[in-house]
Coordinates of C-alpha atoms and ligand atoms in Angstrom, one line a residue:
G150 CA -16.8 -2.3 -21.5
T151 CA -20.5 -1.8 -22.0
T152 CA -21.5 -2.3 -18.3
L153 CA -20.0 -0.8 -15.2
G154 CA -18.7 -4.2 -14.1
A155 CA -17.1 -5.1 -17.4
A156 CA -15.5 -1.7 -17.8
A157 CA -14.0 -1.9 -14.3
A158 CA -12.8 -5.4 -15.0
E159 CA -10.7 -4.2 -17.9
S160 CA -8.3 -2.7 -15.4
G161 CA -8.6 -5.6 -12.9
R162 CA -11.1 -3.7 -10.7
Y163 CA -14.7 -4.4 -9.6
F164 CA -17.7 -2.2 -9.7
G165 CA -20.2 -3.1 -6.9
T166 CA -23.4 -1.9 -5.3
A167 CA -25.1 -2.3 -1.9
V168 CA -27.9 -4.8 -2.2
A169 CA -31.0 -5.4 0.0
A170 CA -32.1 -9.0 0.2
H171 CA -35.8 -8.1 0.1
K172 CA -35.4 -6.4 -3.3
L173 CA -34.0 -9.4 -5.2
G174 CA -37.4 -10.3 -6.3
D175 CA -38.0 -7.0 -8.0
S176 CA -37.2 -7.7 -11.6
T177 CA -36.1 -4.1 -12.5
Y178 CA -33.8 -4.1 -9.5
A179 CA -32.4 -7.6 -10.1
G180 CA -32.1 -7.0 -13.9
I181 CA -29.8 -4.0 -13.3
L182 CA -27.9 -5.7 -10.6
N183 CA -27.2 -8.8 -12.7
S184 CA -26.2 -7.0 -15.9
E185 CA -24.2 -4.1 -14.5
F186 CA -22.3 -5.1 -11.3
N187 CA -19.6 -7.7 -10.5
S188 CA -19.5 -7.1 -6.7
V189 CA -22.2 -6.7 -4.0
T190 CA -22.2 -5.5 -0.4
P191 CA -25.2 -6.5 1.7
E192 CA -26.7 -3.2 2.8
N193 CA -27.9 -4.3 6.2
E194 CA -28.0 -8.1 6.2
M195 CA -24.5 -8.8 7.7
K196 CA -24.6 -6.2 10.5
M197 CA -24.4 -7.3 14.1
D198 CA -28.2 -6.9 14.8
A199 CA -29.0 -9.0 11.7
T200 CA -26.6 -11.8 12.2
E201 CA -26.7 -12.3 16.0
P202 CA -30.2 -11.1 17.1
N203 CA -29.8 -13.1 20.3
Q204 CA -26.5 -13.7 22.0
G205 CA -24.9 -16.9 20.7
Q206 CA -27.8 -17.4 18.2
F207 CA -26.7 -16.6 14.6
S208 CA -29.1 -15.8 11.8
Y209 CA -27.7 -15.8 8.3
G210 CA -30.8 -16.3 6.1
S211 CA -31.0 -12.9 4.3
A212 CA -27.3 -12.4 4.1
D213 CA -26.9 -15.9 2.7
Q214 CA -29.6 -15.0 0.1
I215 CA -27.4 -12.2 -1.2
V216 CA -24.2 -14.2 -1.1
N217 CA -25.8 -17.1 -3.0
H218 CA -27.2 -14.7 -5.6
A219 CA -23.8 -13.1 -6.1
L220 CA -21.6 -16.2 -6.1
S221 CA -23.9 -18.1 -8.4
R222 CA -23.4 -15.2 -10.9
G223 CA -19.7 -14.8 -10.5
M224 CA -20.0 -11.6 -8.5
K225 CA -17.7 -10.8 -5.5
V226 CA -19.0 -10.1 -2.0
R227 CA -17.8 -7.4 0.3
G228 CA -18.8 -8.2 3.9
H229 CA -20.2 -5.3 5.9
A230 CA -19.6 -5.0 8.9
L231 CA -18.2 -7.2 11.7
A232 CA -17.9 -4.6 14.5
W233 CA -19.7 -1.2 14.6
H234 CA -21.0 1.0 17.4
M235 CA -24.4 1.2 15.5
Q236 CA -26.8 -1.5 14.5
Q237 CA -25.9 -3.5 17.5
P238 CA -28.5 -6.1 18.7
G239 CA -30.4 -4.9 21.8
W240 CA -28.6 -7.5 24.0
M241 CA -25.2 -6.0 23.1
Q242 CA -26.2 -2.3 23.4
G243 CA -26.2 -2.4 27.2
M244 CA -23.0 -4.5 27.6
E245 CA -19.7 -3.1 28.6
G246 CA -16.2 -4.1 29.7
S247 CA -14.7 -7.6 29.2
S248 CA -18.0 -9.3 28.6
L249 CA -18.7 -6.9 25.7
R250 CA -15.2 -7.4 24.4
Q251 CA -15.6 -11.2 24.5
A252 CA -19.0 -10.9 22.9
M253 CA -17.7 -8.7 20.1
L254 CA -14.7 -11.0 19.4
N255 CA -17.0 -14.1 19.4
H256 CA -19.2 -12.3 16.9
V257 CA -16.3 -11.5 14.6
T258 CA -15.1 -15.1 14.8
Q259 CA -18.4 -16.7 14.2
V260 CA -19.5 -14.5 11.3
A261 CA -16.2 -14.5 9.5
T262 CA -16.0 -18.3 9.9
H263 CA -19.5 -18.7 8.5
Y264 CA -18.5 -16.7 5.3
K265 CA -15.0 -18.1 5.1
G266 CA -14.0 -18.4 1.4
K267 CA -17.1 -16.5 0.2
V268 CA -16.4 -12.9 1.2
V269 CA -13.3 -11.4 -0.5
A270 CA -13.1 -8.3 1.8
W271 CA -14.6 -7.5 5.2
D272 CA -15.3 -4.2 6.8
V273 CA -13.9 -5.5 10.1
V274 CA -14.5 -2.3 11.9
N275 CA -16.7 0.5 10.7
E276 CA -16.8 4.2 11.7
A277 CA -14.6 4.1 14.8
F278 CA -13.3 7.7 14.6
A279 CA -15.1 10.9 15.8
D280 CA -16.2 13.7 13.5
G281 CA -14.8 17.2 13.9
S282 CA -11.3 18.4 14.4
S283 CA -10.2 16.2 17.3
G284 CA -8.9 13.2 15.4
A285 CA -10.0 11.1 18.4
R286 CA -11.6 7.7 18.6
R287 CA -15.4 7.9 18.7
D288 CA -16.8 7.3 22.1
S289 CA -18.8 4.0 22.2
N290 CA -19.3 1.0 24.3
L291 CA -16.8 -0.8 22.1
Q292 CA -14.2 2.0 22.5
R293 CA -14.7 2.0 26.2
T294 CA -13.6 -1.7 26.3
G295 CA -10.1 -0.4 25.6
N296 CA -8.2 1.4 22.7
D297 CA -7.0 -2.0 21.4
W298 CA -10.5 -3.2 20.5
I299 CA -10.0 -2.5 16.8
E300 CA -6.7 -4.5 16.5
A301 CA -8.3 -7.2 18.5
A302 CA -11.2 -7.4 16.0
F303 CA -8.7 -7.5 13.1
K304 CA -6.7 -10.3 14.7
A305 CA -9.9 -12.4 15.3
A306 CA -11.0 -11.9 11.7
R307 CA -7.6 -12.9 10.4
A308 CA -7.7 -16.1 12.5
A309 CA -11.2 -17.0 11.3
D310 CA -10.7 -16.3 7.6
P311 CA -7.0 -16.0 6.7
N312 CA -7.7 -15.3 3.0
A313 CA -10.2 -12.5 3.3
K314 CA -8.9 -9.0 2.9
L315 CA -9.5 -7.1 6.2
C316 CA -10.6 -3.4 5.8
Y317 CA -11.1 -0.4 8.1
N318 CA -14.1 1.5 6.7
D319 CA -15.2 5.1 7.5
Y320 CA -17.0 8.2 6.2
N321 CA -15.8 11.9 5.9
T322 CA -12.3 10.5 5.1
D323 CA -12.2 11.9 1.6
D324 CA -10.4 15.1 2.2
W325 CA -6.7 14.5 3.0
S326 CA -6.5 17.5 5.2
H327 CA -9.4 16.4 7.4
A328 CA -8.5 15.5 11.0
K329 CA -10.4 12.2 10.8
T330 CA -8.6 11.2 7.6
Q331 CA -5.2 11.9 9.2
A332 CA -6.3 9.9 12.3
V333 CA -7.3 6.9 10.3
Y334 CA -4.0 7.2 8.3
K335 CA -2.0 7.1 11.6
M336 CA -3.9 4.1 12.8
V337 CA -3.2 2.1 9.6
Q338 CA 0.4 3.2 9.6
D339 CA 0.7 2.0 13.3
F340 CA -1.0 -1.3 12.4
K341 CA 1.4 -1.9 9.5
N342 CA 4.4 -1.0 11.7
R343 CA 3.3 -3.4 14.5
G344 CA 2.2 -6.2 12.2
V345 CA -1.5 -5.9 13.1
P346 CA -3.3 -7.6 10.2
I347 CA -4.9 -5.0 7.9
D348 CA -5.2 -5.2 4.1
C349 CA -7.4 -2.4 3.0
V350 CA -9.0 0.9 3.8
G351 CA -12.6 1.7 2.8
L352 CA -13.5 5.3 2.0
Q353 CA -17.3 5.4 2.1
S354 CA -17.4 8.6 0.2
H355 CA -21.0 9.8 0.9
M356 CA -20.7 13.2 -0.7
N357 CA -22.8 16.3 -0.6
S358 CA -23.4 18.8 -3.3
G359 CA -22.8 21.7 -0.8
S360 CA -19.3 20.6 0.1
P361 CA -17.1 20.7 -2.9
Y362 CA -15.4 17.6 -4.3
P363 CA -12.0 17.4 -2.5
S364 CA -9.3 18.2 -5.0
N365 CA -7.0 16.1 -2.8
Y366 CA -9.1 13.0 -3.0
R367 CA -6.5 11.3 -5.2
T368 CA -3.9 12.3 -2.6
T369 CA -6.0 10.6 0.1
L370 CA -6.2 7.4 -2.0
S371 CA -2.5 7.3 -3.0
S372 CA -1.3 8.2 0.6
F373 CA -3.3 5.2 2.1
A374 CA -2.0 2.9 -0.7
A375 CA 1.5 3.9 0.0
L376 CA 1.2 2.3 3.5
G377 CA 0.8 -1.0 1.7
V378 CA -2.9 -1.4 1.8
D379 CA -5.6 -1.6 -1.0
V380 CA -8.0 1.2 -1.0
Q381 CA -11.7 0.7 -2.0
I382 CA -14.5 3.3 -2.5
T383 CA -17.1 1.4 -0.5
E384 CA -20.4 3.4 -0.3
L385 CA -20.2 6.0 -3.0
D386 CA -23.3 8.3 -3.4
I387 CA -23.3 12.0 -4.3
Q388 CA -26.1 14.4 -3.5
G389 CA -27.6 15.5 -6.9
A390 CA -25.5 12.9 -8.7
S391 CA -23.3 15.4 -10.4
P392 CA -21.8 13.6 -13.4
T393 CA -18.6 15.5 -13.1
T394 CA -18.1 14.5 -9.5
Y395 CA -18.9 10.9 -10.3
S396 CA -16.4 11.0 -13.1
N397 CA -13.7 12.6 -10.9
V398 CA -14.1 10.0 -8.2
V399 CA -13.8 7.2 -10.7
K400 CA -10.8 8.8 -12.5
D401 CA -9.0 9.3 -9.2
C402 CA -9.5 5.6 -8.3
L403 CA -8.2 4.5 -11.7
A404 CA -5.1 6.7 -11.2
V405 CA -4.1 4.8 -8.1
P406 CA -3.1 1.2 -8.8
R407 CA -4.1 -0.1 -5.4
C408 CA -7.6 1.5 -5.6
N409 CA -9.1 -1.8 -6.7
G410 CA -12.8 -1.2 -6.7
V411 CA -15.8 1.1 -6.3
T412 CA -19.1 0.3 -4.7
V413 CA -22.1 2.6 -5.0
W414 CA -24.5 2.6 -2.1
G415 CA -27.6 1.4 -4.0
I416 CA -28.9 1.0 -7.5
R417 CA -31.9 3.4 -8.0
D418 CA -32.5 6.7 -6.2
S419 CA -35.5 5.1 -4.6
D420 CA -33.2 2.4 -3.1
S421 CA -31.0 5.0 -1.5
W422 CA -30.8 5.6 2.3
R423 CA -31.0 9.3 1.3
P424 CA -33.8 9.0 -1.4
N425 CA -34.6 12.8 -1.5
D426 CA -31.0 13.5 -2.5
T427 CA -31.3 11.5 -5.8
P428 CA -27.6 10.5 -5.3
L429 CA -27.4 7.3 -7.4
L430 CA -26.9 6.3 -11.1
W431 CA -30.5 5.1 -11.9
N432 CA -33.7 7.0 -11.3
G433 CA -36.6 5.5 -9.4
N434 CA -38.0 4.0 -12.7
G435 CA -34.7 2.1 -13.3
Q436 CA -33.6 4.4 -16.1
K437 CA -29.9 5.4 -16.4
K438 CA -29.1 9.0 -15.4
S439 CA -26.4 11.1 -16.9
A440 CA -24.1 10.2 -13.9
Y441 CA -24.3 6.6 -15.1
D442 CA -22.9 7.6 -18.5
A443 CA -20.2 9.7 -16.9
V444 CA -19.1 6.7 -14.7
L445 CA -19.1 4.3 -17.6
S446 CA -17.1 6.7 -19.8
A447 CA -14.5 7.3 -17.0
L448 CA -14.1 3.6 -16.4
N449 CA -13.5 3.1 -20.2
S450 CA -11.0 6.0 -20.4
G451 CA -8.8 4.3 -17.8
Ligands
G3I136 O1 -36.3 -3.6 8.2 C1 -36.9 -2.7 9.1 C2 -38.4 -2.8 8.9 O2 -38.8 -4.1 9.3 C3 -39.0 -1.7 9.8 O3 -40.4 -1.7 9.6 C4 -38.4 -0.3 9.5 C5 -39.0 0.7 10.5 O4 -37.9 1.7 10.8 O5 -37.0 -0.4 9.7 C6 -36.4 -1.3 8.8 O6 -35.0 -1.3 9.1 C7 -34.3 -0.2 8.6 C8 -33.2 -0.8 7.7 O7 -32.4 0.3 7.2 C9 -33.8 -1.5 6.5 O8 -34.5 -0.6 5.7 C10 -33.6 0.5 9.8 O9 -34.7 1.1 10.6 C11 -32.7 1.5 9.2 O10 -32.0 2.2 10.4 C12 -31.7 1.0 8.3 O11 -30.9 2.0 7.8 C13 -29.7 1.6 7.3 C14 -28.5 2.3 8.0 O12 -27.3 2.0 7.4 C15 -28.5 1.8 9.5 O13 -27.5 2.4 10.1 C16 -29.6 1.9 5.8 O14 -30.6 1.1 5.1 C17 -28.2 1.7 5.3 O15 -28.1 2.2 3.9 C18 -27.2 2.4 6.1 O16 -25.9 2.1 5.6 C19 -24.8 2.8 6.3 C20 -23.7 1.8 6.3 O17 -24.0 0.6 6.8 C21 -22.4 2.5 7.0 N1 -22.1 3.8 6.5 C22 -23.2 4.7 6.4 C23 -24.4 4.1 5.6 C24 -25.5 5.2 5.5 O18 -26.1 5.4 6.7

């Protein structure tokens, strides 16, 4: 393949990027998006604050713009994210208990219903585990509604859109020995054992140049896959954009049959949420970096 999307498609995978609706009119941005990628994830437009700014009033304009752009060009859409402790609308931030639980479930139901048939995979719950060595759930207003809030969200999403793949998505889950990775693994294993609907695990994979690329990354991918879920690399960016690290990530995904797609978290370095880290595949002028060549050749060698 001569583009990332085409090269990934040769092994039945997708190669995607986070997209911001307000950049679709930038011809450099849209040109790269349309030629190189076959999957998109709205970077902010499907989050709870964007889609339900007032309780019970849903707002889909900018998310629909991205979805229409993608579907009219044959790209897939990953939905991000139905329930999260961050980016909650103001009205939700102060809620608690059963009213919050009900509001969260209604949100999941409404948004998943609106995008029924259009979103191939949803990040149903995002970032629900704590950092550090505890392996515990992260404290949040959602967590305080009861430990079963995650499975309740997955059940609501399944009922609303039975054909969408339902994912749990988190960061700092690349290293297999990390407590957070193990905690997510145990949750997914428990869900599979009890028949809670879950189809995929998203590893965000925001990587830093200071902490070495985990040599057990492939073990992490294959261990999740062995539970009977797909694994997706959902928000890849690497501080400094080491071509070797990018290549290793892609090769590890290709080595695991159920790792079915990679999404980078933005197109140009200037589009990144961490622009000073120059972590992406194109520079601010829209020129391909050496990390791009490394990714393309890794995809083509699979
Ligand atoms: O759109 C407003 C603009 O009107 C306003 O003037 C400006 C002032 O602050 O803010 C703009 O909104 C910002 C938005 O990005 C759009 O640029 C928000 O403040 C800012 O918080 C938001 O950041 C996003 C962040 O999630 C929010 O948590 C980043 O773009 C987005 O890349 C980042 O993505 C997350 C994933 O969803 C989950 N995993 C981690 C990842 C990186 O943090």
